Amino acid sequence: MNEPLRILPLGGLGEIGMNCLVLEYADEILIVDCGLMFSDLDHFGVEFAIPDFSWLRERKQKVSGFLITHGHEDHIGALPFALKAGIRAPIYASAFSAMLLKERLKDHGLESEADIRVFRDGDRLPFRHFSVEPVPVNHSIVDAFAMFIDTPHGKVIHTGDFKIDPTPFYGSQLEESRFRKAGDEGVLLLMSDSTNVERHQHTLSENRIYETFENLFAAAEGLTVIAMFASNVARIGQVLSLAERMGKKVAVTGRSMDQNLRLAQELGYCVDAPNVVIPVEEIGNHRRSDVVILSGGSQAELGSALQRMAHGEHRQVILQPKDRVLMSSRHIPGNEKIIGRMINRLFKQGAEVLYEAVHEIHSSGHASRPELKRMLEWTKPKFFLPIHGEYRHLVHHGKLGEEVGIPSDRICVVENGAVLELSDAGFACVEQLEEPRVLVEGRQGGDVSKLVLKDRRVLGERGVVFALLVRNEESRRIIAGPELVSKGFANETLAPHLMDEARKLVKKLINEYDRNLREGQPEPDFQETVRVELRRFFERNLGHKPTVMPMILDI
Amino acid sequence: MNEPLRILPLGGLGEIGMNCLVLEYADEILIVDCGLMFSDLDHFGVEFAIPDFSWLRERKQKVSGFLITHGHEDHIGALPFALKAGIRAPIYASAFSAMLLKERLKDHGLESEADIRVFRDGDRLPFRHFSVEPVPVNHSIVDAFAMFIDTPHGKVIHTGDFKIDPTPFYGSQLEESRFRKAGDEGVLLLMSDSTNVERHQHTLSENRIYETFENLFAAAEGLTVIAMFASNVARIGQVLSLAERMGKKVAVTGRSMDQNLRLAQELGYCVDAPNVVIPVEEIGNHRRSDVVILSGGSQAELGSALQRMAHGEHRQVILQPKDRVLMSSRHIPGNEKIIGRMINRLFKQGAEVLYEAVHEIHSSGHASRPELKRMLEWTKPKFFLPIHGEYRHLVHHGKLGEEVGIPSDRICVVENGAVLELSDAGFACVEQLEEPRVLVEGRQGGDVSKLVLKDRRVLGERGVVFALLVRNEESRRIIAGPELVSKGFANETLAPHLMDEARKLVKKLINEYDRNLREGQPEPDFQETVRVELRRFFERNLGHKPTVMPMILDI
């Protein structure tokens, strides 16, 4: 107990996604979640970001466990990369999280290398210095847990992602009493989900959604397509149970929807309704208004089932007037524009599209302000660290902490990479890791370095011009070229003229170079001269300059 | 009157921005607005989009006027390009719109070439077949007008952008009676702003904003920074008048804020308060809580005043705790993410940031559903063409038209490029121009063609590899190379190895090529062979492929 408790958020503080938090005491490290974040740099080839594991790799002997709060990608998606980085330790996860995690590991060919240990409500996970009790919470995925972590300094609560739903349809139930009890016994530190701190209304109960769906199903005059996150098996279950009761048929389209329906059935989250689920190829055999289609692609992913419907390219589902598409999921920030475009296209197919903004067909998985306040009041923590949110969410959540009476010097608003030590004296930031994130190209691909990203930015913005010259190695004279080629540079009417002029310029430079050579002047870096002069030329004529790559081949 | 009335939306239908609508009767064309749209393709060098003027250029003799509804960029920004395309005709604009337009024309060196004619409320603009009465509306810019256009077929109303504000602070007032009167006398066609059709609550009155500002000014404990569109001179006027009343000082930062403050003062939209406005350099001479700063950069534009504050790089305005930044403008769709990042940075500077979502500090300039309904009820049009909106907004606005009793076959939901003929029989789409838009690079630059955009996409996503070979022109043998260089291709640890392997591959290809030559086989397109094989190689090794540009120089 002479050792301090260290807390290091590697992801999820200062952004929404890529959640990963490290707890260290003496010679032991626990890692809570290990997620990825989908990138808005996809036009530069970056598919997603993961935490930078360098800090952990240097201490990998100390790591005695991963604690997984739930199975969303932003909580489990980077685990295969942690394993690849050599950080091996038992992974503690709930049953459903473990199933999803196994699918992820399979994608990377790592399914046999992970030591996954499934916990249940009521279990206690013992470590050397820590002891962990997973406590169920409500969220937009089943089998979600908060972690009550006993440390030598006191109890630490990590809420994971959560909301308080008094009437969830399926799955984990948040029990107020357990949080209250912890609060009464004393909580050293609360780390709580800040995502929806700016929302003032209590989140919609899943039950309310059930009612909305019921009304929409009853009024259907055409197909009903429900676009949602495949991992929300509770909602899949809701739809199946409602369909059974109302005599509707349900078809599923999209790879992960298929997969998750199967998982949900295996785990008992879906009614066993063999006469409800039909293959999507057979929807034509039923009255159109009796058919409900569960579809992936709510984030307008390229090639997804919903995108194919929007483009009229889905083989089984051709939308018509009176058909309805229910967008029953949130729009991940950054995706608004592309989702908006897809919705417009769905309208053009003749369908009516209902979305969250206008109708009660989705409920967030994250606690809004009044729920967050209750969490603070129940647990009465001595110290408070807002997690899971952009910087402004953390600030607002911190202020909420002050409102319920936590002194401001016991509230810590920091971003990823802050190595914190917590003692009775409070938080101390002993080190700040520089932006601990790695950009990843391709599902299993390499990282995209800052230099590569910078080069791609310039290439994408202005294109590239190559200038090729051949030089006699002995005489040092240019004997062929310049040959100029360009790509993505200027439009077809402008480019030929500009390239002609550029060629003339390089010829002039060659003449000067030759003259200097003949006059016995020291040989300049001619490649650099060509580069600089061409860039100047383009800047003068276009107001901007492409990447210029001259190359002199000596023969 | 035997001739049909033609309507051609060149922009603004199927998108928000780039508004431009053509009316044609016999040998005469009127153009309502001529705007640009800022691009979300800026990472591919595209700064904005303008309407494609080809159709108009072919008929330029017929054009007898531009009618400008108001001075926002998405209504006037493409006029310099129309002039450059040779479409010259008098430009009819209100006083404030004309002033803004002159600034735009100056940027392009065209100020002396435009024939701008300022109209006032009460004027009637006569043309050969048309007669136009500009009628004031409320909007987020002063001096905004709807156009009542008498045509040989009947009265056409183009609302421009509008809202119905019973208590505007300054500027144009929408008079219900004039719209009602037109409706009673008979309106052939209503074209009405669809932007906010999905909002169900009446837009906030500007007066309400005044009250919010008043409360915030009174409670200020630090600097108050108000970020807003510079063109909203009515709001500038509000702030100045409030500041005078409350004994505050106002400083202005940002080029267009400066400019528009001057314009507003010239036109009398601001109180003449010489003791209120202070230079931004002098804010240190006053009590911090007494100072209000009007700042540009509400859209997080690079290098804007607010961005500089967010980065701690503004020379005069260094934010501190207790300072407040009021984001008093909407977030233009597509800008949410970058604005969000700026807000986070402002918080990191210690300031508190209030934004529309949470506080009543901005009112939209566009009518919401109940106001749109009133417009339809007042004007009782025979035909209805929803304008200014994405496709889904047009659909929803069309449905609203049905709700007030317009038969659905008299409502026309189309996108840009539809050449419509309107007769008693209804709308007929006689031609559909293919996506009539031009992407523009640089403020005065050339257009970015589809091919260039495609090349930039690929370059930006995966980088480029260039392979150079030298061939003897006579013997056809490769005598030097391969020389390979890459840019933005793979990270620094991976690239050297891959490039080595690629070099070996090309050497192997050269050997095969040489052997074939010796054996007298027909010479292949070796450049293409190298390209295809290198791409295959990278795909195999990386899972994706860069742009590969081989070049064989014959000497």
Short mmCIF file of C-alpha atoms in Angstrom, two decimals, chain B residues 40-222:
data_model
loop_
_atom_site.label_atom_id
_atom_site.label_comp_id
_atom_site.label_asym_id
_atom_site.label_seq_id
_atom_site.Cartn_x
_atom_site.Cartn_y
_atom_site.Cartn_z
CA ASP B 40 -16.63 18.35 -48.54
CA LEU B 41 -14.01 17.26 -51.06
CA ASP B 42 -11.48 19.83 -49.87
CA HIS B 43 -8.97 17.06 -49.17
CA PHE B 44 -9.02 16.48 -52.93
CA GLY B 45 -8.35 20.14 -53.61
CA VAL B 46 -11.98 20.97 -54.36
CA GLU B 47 -12.89 24.20 -52.67
CA PHE B 48 -16.47 24.59 -53.82
CA ALA B 49 -19.02 23.60 -56.42
CA ILE B 50 -20.88 25.90 -58.79
CA PRO B 51 -23.71 25.26 -61.25
CA ASP B 52 -22.68 24.07 -64.69
CA PHE B 53 -23.47 27.00 -66.96
CA SER B 54 -23.28 25.07 -70.27
CA TRP B 55 -27.05 25.01 -70.80
CA LEU B 56 -27.26 28.74 -70.11
CA ARG B 57 -24.22 29.55 -72.22
CA GLU B 58 -25.93 28.07 -75.25
CA ARG B 59 -28.87 30.40 -74.61
CA LYS B 60 -27.04 33.42 -73.27
CA GLN B 61 -28.71 35.84 -75.71
CA LYS B 62 -32.01 35.10 -74.03
CA VAL B 63 -30.92 35.95 -70.49
CA SER B 64 -32.44 39.26 -69.49
CA GLY B 65 -31.69 39.30 -65.79
CA PHE B 66 -30.38 37.75 -62.60
CA LEU B 67 -32.71 38.13 -59.61
CA ILE B 68 -30.83 37.93 -56.30
CA THR B 69 -33.01 37.03 -53.31
CA HIS B 70 -30.31 37.78 -50.71
CA GLY B 71 -26.57 38.09 -50.21
CA HIS B 72 -25.46 34.69 -48.84
CA GLU B 73 -22.66 32.90 -50.70
CA ASP B 74 -24.98 30.06 -51.67
CA HIS B 75 -27.06 32.63 -53.55
CA ILE B 76 -24.47 34.99 -55.03
CA GLY B 77 -21.13 33.13 -54.90
CA ALA B 78 -21.22 31.72 -58.45
CA LEU B 79 -22.10 35.01 -60.16
CA PRO B 80 -18.47 35.86 -60.98
CA PHE B 81 -18.22 32.47 -62.71
CA ALA B 82 -21.45 33.08 -64.65
CA LEU B 83 -20.01 36.38 -65.86
CA LYS B 84 -16.77 34.63 -66.81
CA ALA B 85 -18.84 32.09 -68.74
CA GLY B 86 -20.17 34.99 -70.81
CA ILE B 87 -23.62 35.13 -69.28
CA ARG B 88 -24.10 38.86 -68.97
CA ALA B 89 -27.32 40.52 -67.95
CA PRO B 90 -28.40 43.10 -65.40
CA ILE B 91 -28.21 41.80 -61.83
CA TYR B 92 -31.12 42.88 -59.67
CA ALA B 93 -30.32 42.90 -55.97
CA SER B 94 -31.31 44.62 -52.74
CA ALA B 95 -28.94 47.23 -51.29
CA PHE B 96 -27.18 44.93 -48.84
CA SER B 97 -26.98 42.04 -51.29
CA ALA B 98 -25.52 44.41 -53.87
CA MET B 99 -22.80 45.50 -51.44
CA LEU B 100 -21.81 41.92 -50.68
CA LEU B 101 -21.93 41.05 -54.35
CA LYS B 102 -19.58 43.91 -55.19
CA GLU B 103 -17.06 42.53 -52.68
CA ARG B 104 -17.25 39.12 -54.38
CA LEU B 105 -16.81 40.64 -57.81
CA LYS B 106 -13.81 42.62 -56.57
CA ASP B 107 -12.15 39.35 -55.50
CA HIS B 108 -12.35 38.29 -59.14
CA GLY B 109 -11.41 41.66 -60.63
CA LEU B 110 -14.88 41.90 -62.18
CA GLU B 111 -16.35 44.85 -60.29
CA SER B 112 -16.51 47.05 -63.36
CA GLU B 113 -18.06 44.43 -65.59
CA ALA B 114 -21.29 43.78 -63.74
CA ASP B 115 -24.43 45.81 -64.27
CA ILE B 116 -25.90 45.76 -60.77
CA ARG B 117 -29.28 47.38 -60.27
CA VAL B 118 -30.46 47.90 -56.72
CA PHE B 119 -34.15 47.36 -56.02
CA ARG B 120 -36.20 48.40 -53.03
CA ASP B 121 -39.39 47.09 -51.52
CA GLY B 122 -42.20 48.48 -53.68
CA ASP B 123 -40.23 48.37 -56.93
CA ARG B 124 -41.48 46.41 -59.90
CA LEU B 125 -38.93 45.03 -62.35
CA PRO B 126 -40.25 44.88 -65.89
CA PHE B 127 -39.00 42.38 -68.50
CA ARG B 128 -40.28 41.38 -71.92
CA HIS B 129 -42.54 38.55 -70.77
CA PHE B 130 -42.03 38.68 -67.04
CA SER B 131 -42.72 41.29 -64.42
CA VAL B 132 -41.16 40.89 -61.00
CA GLU B 133 -42.11 42.26 -57.60
CA PRO B 134 -39.54 41.66 -54.85
CA VAL B 135 -41.35 41.09 -51.52
CA PRO B 136 -39.43 41.21 -48.21
CA VAL B 137 -39.00 38.08 -46.08
CA ASN B 138 -37.23 37.32 -42.80
CA HIS B 139 -33.97 35.46 -42.97
CA SER B 140 -30.62 35.30 -41.19
CA ILE B 141 -29.40 38.15 -43.35
CA VAL B 142 -31.00 41.54 -43.81
CA ASP B 143 -32.56 42.78 -47.04
CA ALA B 144 -33.82 39.33 -48.09
CA PHE B 145 -36.63 39.03 -50.60
CA ALA B 146 -39.03 36.58 -52.15
CA MET B 147 -39.75 37.10 -55.83
CA PHE B 148 -43.32 37.42 -57.10
CA ILE B 149 -42.90 36.76 -60.81
CA ASP B 150 -45.79 37.43 -63.16
CA THR B 151 -45.50 35.20 -66.21
CA PRO B 152 -47.78 34.83 -69.23
CA HIS B 153 -49.16 31.71 -67.51
CA GLY B 154 -49.77 33.28 -64.12
CA LYS B 155 -47.99 34.32 -60.95
CA VAL B 156 -44.97 32.34 -59.78
CA ILE B 157 -43.66 32.84 -56.22
CA HIS B 158 -40.06 31.98 -55.38
CA THR B 159 -39.68 32.38 -51.61
CA GLY B 160 -35.89 32.48 -51.59
CA ASP B 161 -34.66 31.46 -48.14
CA PHE B 162 -37.15 32.65 -45.55
CA LYS B 163 -38.62 32.31 -42.11
CA ILE B 164 -41.51 34.03 -40.41
CA ASP B 165 -40.26 36.08 -37.47
CA PRO B 166 -43.00 38.19 -35.88
CA THR B 167 -40.36 40.18 -33.96
CA PRO B 168 -37.18 40.49 -36.00
CA PHE B 169 -34.57 42.83 -34.65
CA TYR B 170 -33.67 44.65 -37.83
CA GLY B 171 -34.25 44.39 -41.48
CA SER B 172 -36.87 42.93 -43.68
CA GLN B 173 -40.28 42.01 -42.33
CA LEU B 174 -42.40 39.34 -43.89
CA GLU B 175 -45.89 40.74 -44.48
CA GLU B 176 -48.46 37.99 -44.36
CA SER B 177 -51.03 40.15 -46.16
CA ARG B 178 -49.02 40.37 -49.35
CA PHE B 179 -48.70 36.61 -49.59
CA ARG B 180 -52.39 36.16 -48.75
CA LYS B 181 -53.36 38.73 -51.36
CA ALA B 182 -51.37 36.91 -54.02
CA GLY B 183 -53.04 33.67 -52.94
CA ASP B 184 -56.49 35.24 -53.21
CA GLU B 185 -55.73 36.58 -56.68
CA GLY B 186 -54.32 33.21 -57.75
CA VAL B 187 -50.84 31.74 -57.63
CA LEU B 188 -49.88 29.42 -60.45
CA LEU B 189 -46.75 28.02 -58.79
CA LEU B 190 -45.10 28.21 -55.41
CA MET B 191 -41.41 27.38 -55.07
CA SER B 192 -40.61 27.31 -51.37
CA ASP B 193 -37.54 26.78 -49.14
CA SER B 194 -37.46 23.19 -47.79
CA THR B 195 -34.32 23.37 -45.61
CA ASN B 196 -36.01 23.02 -42.21
CA VAL B 197 -39.11 21.01 -43.12
CA GLU B 198 -38.03 18.37 -40.61
CA ARG B 199 -38.15 20.83 -37.71
CA HIS B 200 -41.48 20.90 -36.00
CA GLN B 201 -41.08 23.88 -33.72
CA HIS B 202 -41.54 27.44 -34.91
CA THR B 203 -38.08 29.01 -35.31
CA LEU B 204 -36.88 31.09 -32.41
CA SER B 205 -37.50 34.80 -32.84
CA GLU B 206 -34.43 37.00 -33.02
CA ASN B 207 -35.89 38.82 -30.03
CA ARG B 208 -35.50 35.70 -27.90
CA ILE B 209 -31.81 35.62 -28.79
CA TYR B 210 -31.56 39.23 -27.68
CA GLU B 211 -32.88 38.22 -24.26
CA THR B 212 -30.45 35.30 -24.00
CA PHE B 213 -27.54 37.56 -24.90
CA GLU B 214 -28.71 40.08 -22.33
CA ASN B 215 -28.68 37.46 -19.58
CA LEU B 216 -25.29 36.15 -20.64
CA PHE B 217 -23.78 39.65 -20.84
CA ALA B 218 -25.10 40.46 -17.37
CA ALA B 219 -23.65 37.27 -15.88
CA ALA B 220 -20.27 37.51 -17.63
CA GLU B 221 -17.25 36.94 -15.40
CA GLY B 222 -14.75 36.96 -18.25
#
